[in-house]
mmCIF file of C-alpha atoms and ligand atoms in Angstrom:
data_model
loop_
_atom_site.group_PDB
_atom_site.id
_atom_site.type_symbol
_atom_site.label_atom_id
_atom_site.label_comp_id
_atom_site.label_asym_id
_atom_site.label_seq_id
_atom_site.Cartn_x
_atom_site.Cartn_y
_atom_site.Cartn_z
ATOM 1 C CA UNK A 66 -63.986 -65.997 2.481
ATOM 2 C CA UNK A 67 -64.252 -68.934 4.836
ATOM 3 C CA UNK A 68 -62.319 -69.169 8.044
ATOM 4 C CA UNK A 69 -61.220 -72.073 10.154
ATOM 5 C CA UNK A 70 -63.701 -73.198 12.810
ATOM 6 C CA UNK A 71 -64.241 -75.851 15.418
ATOM 7 C CA UNK A 72 -65.786 -78.680 13.388
ATOM 8 C CA UNK A 73 -68.466 -79.211 16.063
ATOM 9 C CA UNK A 74 -69.685 -75.670 15.837
ATOM 10 C CA UNK A 75 -71.575 -76.389 12.604
ATOM 11 C CA UNK A 76 -73.106 -79.613 13.864
ATOM 12 C CA UNK A 77 -75.214 -77.447 16.248
ATOM 13 C CA UNK A 78 -77.860 -77.116 17.447
ATOM 14 C CA UNK A 79 -78.188 -80.628 18.872
ATOM 15 C CA UNK A 80 -80.906 -82.360 20.762
ATOM 16 C CA UNK A 81 -80.153 -83.173 24.347
ATOM 17 C CA UNK A 82 -81.014 -86.574 25.827
ATOM 18 C CA UNK A 83 -80.701 -88.000 29.395
ATOM 19 C CA UNK A 84 -79.288 -91.478 29.244
ATOM 20 C CA UNK A 85 -79.865 -93.664 32.309
ATOM 21 C CA UNK A 86 -77.733 -96.664 33.127
ATOM 22 C CA UNK A 87 -77.019 -99.142 35.948
ATOM 23 C CA UNK A 88 -79.521 -101.064 37.979
ATOM 24 C CA UNK A 89 -82.578 -99.611 39.686
ATOM 25 C CA UNK A 90 -81.919 -101.947 42.680
ATOM 26 C CA UNK A 91 -78.279 -100.938 42.924
ATOM 27 C CA UNK A 92 -76.168 -98.114 41.431
ATOM 28 C CA UNK A 93 -77.781 -96.039 38.679
ATOM 29 C CA UNK A 94 -76.758 -92.880 36.924
ATOM 30 C CA UNK A 95 -77.904 -90.188 34.541
ATOM 31 C CA UNK A 96 -75.721 -88.589 31.838
ATOM 32 C CA UNK A 97 -76.565 -85.715 29.480
ATOM 33 C CA UNK A 98 -75.832 -86.798 25.914
ATOM 34 C CA UNK A 99 -76.179 -85.050 22.596
ATOM 35 C CA UNK A 100 -74.064 -87.458 20.515
ATOM 36 C CA UNK A 101 -77.071 -89.799 20.093
ATOM 37 C CA UNK A 102 -78.889 -90.849 16.938
ATOM 38 C CA UNK A 103 -80.834 -93.642 15.299
ATOM 39 C CA UNK A 104 -78.567 -95.757 13.043
ATOM 40 C CA UNK A 105 -80.922 -98.480 11.719
ATOM 41 C CA UNK A 106 -84.643 -99.066 11.355
ATOM 42 C CA UNK A 107 -84.441 -102.871 11.176
ATOM 43 C CA UNK A 108 -83.199 -103.894 13.624
ATOM 44 C CA UNK A 109 -84.079 -100.677 15.511
ATOM 45 C CA UNK A 110 -80.733 -99.313 16.590
ATOM 46 C CA UNK A 111 -79.549 -96.197 18.462
ATOM 47 C CA UNK A 112 -75.927 -95.120 18.746
ATOM 48 C CA UNK A 113 -74.625 -92.934 21.526
ATOM 49 C CA UNK A 114 -71.077 -91.738 22.145
ATOM 50 C CA UNK A 115 -70.006 -91.618 25.763
ATOM 51 C CA UNK A 116 -66.609 -90.648 27.209
ATOM 52 C CA UNK A 117 -64.487 -93.696 27.780
ATOM 53 C CA UNK A 118 -63.660 -92.707 31.375
ATOM 54 C CA UNK A 119 -67.137 -91.637 32.360
ATOM 55 C CA UNK A 120 -69.055 -93.422 35.093
ATOM 56 C CA UNK A 121 -71.880 -94.035 32.537
ATOM 57 C CA UNK A 122 -69.492 -95.915 30.239
ATOM 58 C CA UNK A 123 -68.467 -98.178 33.151
ATOM 59 C CA UNK A 124 -72.108 -98.938 34.079
ATOM 60 C CA UNK A 125 -73.144 -99.592 30.471
ATOM 61 C CA UNK A 126 -70.113 -101.920 29.955
ATOM 62 C CA UNK A 127 -71.088 -103.802 33.133
ATOM 63 C CA UNK A 128 -74.795 -104.274 32.403
ATOM 64 C CA UNK A 129 -74.962 -103.994 28.568
ATOM 65 C CA UNK A 130 -78.141 -101.916 28.888
ATOM 66 C CA UNK A 131 -79.064 -98.201 28.709
ATOM 67 C CA UNK A 132 -82.145 -96.083 28.305
ATOM 68 C CA UNK A 133 -82.459 -92.968 26.200
ATOM 69 C CA UNK A 134 -84.876 -90.624 28.045
ATOM 70 C CA UNK A 135 -86.293 -87.697 26.055
ATOM 71 C CA UNK A 136 -86.461 -84.463 28.065
ATOM 72 C CA UNK A 137 -88.406 -81.362 27.224
ATOM 73 C CA UNK A 138 -86.709 -77.964 27.509
ATOM 74 C CA UNK A 139 -88.222 -77.551 30.988
ATOM 75 C CA UNK A 140 -85.561 -79.985 32.215
ATOM 76 C CA UNK A 141 -82.682 -77.703 31.142
ATOM 77 C CA UNK A 142 -81.368 -77.195 34.686
ATOM 78 C CA UNK A 143 -81.312 -80.979 35.353
ATOM 79 C CA UNK A 144 -79.694 -81.709 31.957
ATOM 80 C CA UNK A 145 -76.911 -79.266 32.776
ATOM 81 C CA UNK A 146 -76.458 -80.731 36.282
ATOM 82 C CA UNK A 147 -76.164 -84.244 34.758
ATOM 83 C CA UNK A 148 -73.796 -82.890 32.113
ATOM 84 C CA UNK A 149 -71.384 -81.214 34.483
ATOM 85 C CA UNK A 150 -71.222 -83.710 37.320
ATOM 86 C CA UNK A 151 -69.969 -87.298 37.436
ATOM 87 C CA UNK A 152 -71.809 -90.238 38.931
ATOM 88 C CA UNK A 153 -68.389 -91.152 40.422
ATOM 89 C CA UNK A 154 -68.852 -88.149 42.777
ATOM 90 C CA UNK A 155 -72.643 -87.596 43.169
ATOM 91 C CA UNK A 156 -75.908 -89.397 43.039
ATOM 92 C CA UNK A 157 -77.598 -87.476 40.232
ATOM 93 C CA UNK A 158 -81.075 -88.871 40.856
ATOM 94 C CA UNK A 159 -80.841 -87.576 44.415
ATOM 95 C CA UNK A 160 -79.276 -84.217 43.554
ATOM 96 C CA UNK A 161 -81.712 -83.435 40.704
ATOM 97 C CA UNK A 162 -84.755 -84.925 42.453
ATOM 98 C CA UNK A 163 -85.673 -86.574 39.126
ATOM 99 C CA UNK A 164 -87.931 -89.617 39.696
ATOM 100 C CA UNK A 165 -86.529 -93.065 39.182
ATOM 101 C CA UNK A 166 -89.074 -95.591 37.931
ATOM 102 C CA UNK A 167 -88.730 -99.177 36.746
ATOM 103 C CA UNK A 168 -88.502 -99.831 33.026
ATOM 104 C CA UNK A 169 -90.367 -102.665 31.320
ATOM 105 C CA UNK A 170 -87.596 -104.943 29.999
ATOM 106 C CA UNK A 171 -84.242 -103.776 31.434
ATOM 107 C CA UNK A 172 -82.993 -103.201 34.961
ATOM 108 C CA UNK A 173 -82.007 -99.637 34.203
ATOM 109 C CA UNK A 174 -84.463 -97.017 35.703
ATOM 110 C CA UNK A 175 -86.414 -94.529 33.553
ATOM 111 C CA UNK A 176 -86.746 -90.840 34.387
ATOM 112 C CA UNK A 177 -90.470 -90.222 34.945
ATOM 113 C CA UNK A 178 -90.312 -86.499 34.156
ATOM 114 C CA UNK A 179 -89.112 -87.218 30.573
ATOM 115 C CA UNK A 180 -91.721 -87.452 27.917
ATOM 116 C CA UNK A 181 -90.509 -90.613 26.245
ATOM 117 C CA UNK A 182 -87.906 -93.318 26.557
ATOM 118 C CA UNK A 183 -86.276 -96.096 24.620
ATOM 119 C CA UNK A 184 -84.960 -99.146 26.406
ATOM 120 C CA UNK A 185 -81.798 -100.467 24.735
ATOM 121 C CA UNK A 186 -79.683 -103.662 24.891
ATOM 122 C CA UNK A 187 -76.086 -103.112 23.806
ATOM 123 C CA UNK A 188 -75.249 -105.033 20.643
ATOM 124 C CA UNK A 189 -71.846 -103.443 19.908
ATOM 125 C CA UNK A 190 -69.226 -101.174 21.461
ATOM 126 C CA UNK A 191 -66.914 -99.369 19.121
ATOM 127 C CA UNK A 192 -64.013 -97.252 20.506
ATOM 128 C CA UNK A 193 -64.090 -93.934 18.597
ATOM 129 C CA UNK A 194 -61.162 -91.942 20.004
ATOM 130 C CA UNK A 195 -62.114 -90.491 23.350
ATOM 131 C CA UNK A 196 -65.569 -92.038 23.269
ATOM 132 C CA UNK A 197 -67.190 -95.446 23.475
ATOM 133 C CA UNK A 198 -69.835 -95.612 20.766
ATOM 134 C CA UNK A 199 -72.556 -97.872 22.215
ATOM 135 C CA UNK A 200 -74.948 -99.294 19.730
ATOM 136 C CA UNK A 201 -78.157 -100.386 21.395
ATOM 137 C CA UNK A 202 -81.139 -102.302 20.055
ATOM 138 C CA UNK A 203 -84.376 -100.697 21.065
ATOM 139 C CA UNK A 204 -86.479 -103.386 22.744
ATOM 140 C CA UNK A 205 -89.199 -101.146 24.237
ATOM 141 C CA UNK A 206 -90.239 -97.525 23.568
ATOM 142 C CA UNK A 207 -92.910 -95.520 25.358
ATOM 143 C CA UNK A 208 -94.082 -91.927 25.437
ATOM 144 C CA UNK A 209 -96.706 -89.837 27.275
ATOM 145 C CA UNK A 210 -100.086 -90.635 25.781
ATOM 146 C CA UNK A 211 -101.229 -86.983 25.551
ATOM 147 C CA UNK A 212 -98.112 -86.076 23.528
ATOM 148 C CA UNK A 213 -98.541 -89.087 21.216
ATOM 149 C CA UNK A 214 -102.121 -88.071 20.584
ATOM 150 C CA UNK A 215 -101.130 -84.459 19.979
ATOM 151 C CA UNK A 216 -103.144 -83.162 22.975
ATOM 152 C CA UNK A 217 -100.032 -81.588 24.568
ATOM 153 C CA UNK A 218 -97.270 -79.731 22.810
ATOM 154 C CA UNK A 219 -93.731 -79.648 24.089
ATOM 155 C CA UNK A 220 -90.421 -78.213 23.022
ATOM 156 C CA UNK A 221 -87.519 -80.634 22.970
ATOM 157 C CA UNK A 222 -84.423 -79.918 24.938
ATOM 158 C CA UNK A 223 -81.822 -78.771 22.435
ATOM 159 C CA UNK A 224 -79.171 -76.159 22.024
ATOM 160 C CA UNK A 225 -75.515 -75.550 21.615
ATOM 161 C CA UNK A 226 -73.178 -78.201 22.794
ATOM 162 C CA UNK A 227 -71.400 -76.604 25.724
ATOM 163 C CA UNK A 228 -68.061 -75.310 24.525
ATOM 164 C CA UNK A 229 -66.639 -75.754 28.005
ATOM 165 C CA UNK A 230 -67.109 -79.512 27.572
ATOM 166 C CA UNK A 231 -66.558 -79.790 23.835
ATOM 167 C CA UNK A 232 -63.809 -77.612 22.594
ATOM 168 C CA UNK A 233 -62.109 -79.815 19.943
ATOM 169 C CA UNK A 234 -58.567 -79.604 18.672
ATOM 170 C CA UNK A 235 -59.748 -77.074 16.049
ATOM 171 C CA UNK A 236 -60.255 -74.259 18.552
ATOM 172 C CA UNK A 237 -57.491 -75.164 21.009
ATOM 173 C CA UNK A 238 -54.930 -72.507 20.034
HETATM 174 C C1 FMN B 317 -75.916 -80.671 26.867
HETATM 175 C C2 FMN B 317 -74.761 -81.648 27.129
HETATM 176 C C3 FMN B 317 -74.578 -82.685 26.223
HETATM 177 C C4 FMN B 317 -73.529 -83.624 26.467
HETATM 178 N N1 FMN B 317 -73.365 -84.596 25.506
HETATM 179 C C5 FMN B 317 -72.417 -85.565 25.755
HETATM 180 C C6 FMN B 317 -72.259 -86.634 24.828
HETATM 181 O O1 FMN B 317 -72.940 -86.802 23.817
HETATM 182 N N2 FMN B 317 -71.255 -87.538 25.095
HETATM 183 C C7 FMN B 317 -70.473 -87.462 26.212
HETATM 184 O O2 FMN B 317 -69.618 -88.315 26.440
HETATM 185 N N3 FMN B 317 -70.626 -86.453 27.092
HETATM 186 C C8 FMN B 317 -71.573 -85.493 26.881
HETATM 187 N N4 FMN B 317 -71.735 -84.475 27.794
HETATM 188 C C9 FMN B 317 -70.860 -84.408 28.997
HETATM 189 C C10 FMN B 317 -71.309 -85.475 30.028
HETATM 190 O O3 FMN B 317 -72.667 -85.446 30.271
HETATM 191 C C11 FMN B 317 -70.512 -85.218 31.354
HETATM 192 O O4 FMN B 317 -69.136 -85.341 31.172
HETATM 193 C C12 FMN B 317 -70.961 -86.014 32.575
HETATM 194 O O5 FMN B 317 -70.438 -85.388 33.707
HETATM 195 C C13 FMN B 317 -70.479 -87.468 32.586
HETATM 196 O O6 FMN B 317 -71.104 -88.069 33.677
HETATM 197 P P1 FMN B 317 -70.805 -89.511 34.273
HETATM 198 O O7 FMN B 317 -69.305 -89.503 34.708
HETATM 199 O O8 FMN B 317 -71.711 -89.591 35.489
HETATM 200 O O9 FMN B 317 -71.057 -90.537 33.251
HETATM 201 C C14 FMN B 317 -72.704 -83.496 27.605
HETATM 202 C C15 FMN B 317 -72.959 -82.467 28.507
HETATM 203 C C16 FMN B 317 -73.978 -81.559 28.303
HETATM 204 C C17 FMN B 317 -74.205 -80.470 29.314
#
């Protein structure tokens, strides 16, 4: 017998990413995102779904750029901080002490502690219910050399999507 479930429950576990946005010289922000995936090889495209009212959506709409930073599981505390606080209220770079560094081709900062990053220019925004689905063309991608060469092993940050944040209509009784 099968019983009714929250549809998201069986999409888990998901990888966690830290998306940076804004301008390194001005206001910048970090958001924890799991709704993030490649959607084309040529051109190289990534899609990420971000709450329409979130500070990150506003910054990405303003600058048309974002960076997908890839954290290892050691950054769990910082991921959760960035996933439960809004850039409208706090400076997440300051509060997490994550290091802001310049990217190569966009004004958005990278997070130095992450093992890899993809610089993206927004090519499309699709409104998908409560989210903006930003499609970004990857114009630069870099990763720590020792990881690329297989000299250091890491575990990616992944896990259950926090129910507190993502209870859908299916489990709201
Ligand atoms: C592990 C994790 C994954 C998350 N994934 C997403 C996501 O894919 N899309 C989204 O809109 N919010 C996601 N969130 C929630 C946002 O990170 C959160 O609402 C954040 O406070 C928004 O920040 P901002 O207002 O600074 O943009 C996630 C939270 C956590 C903890």
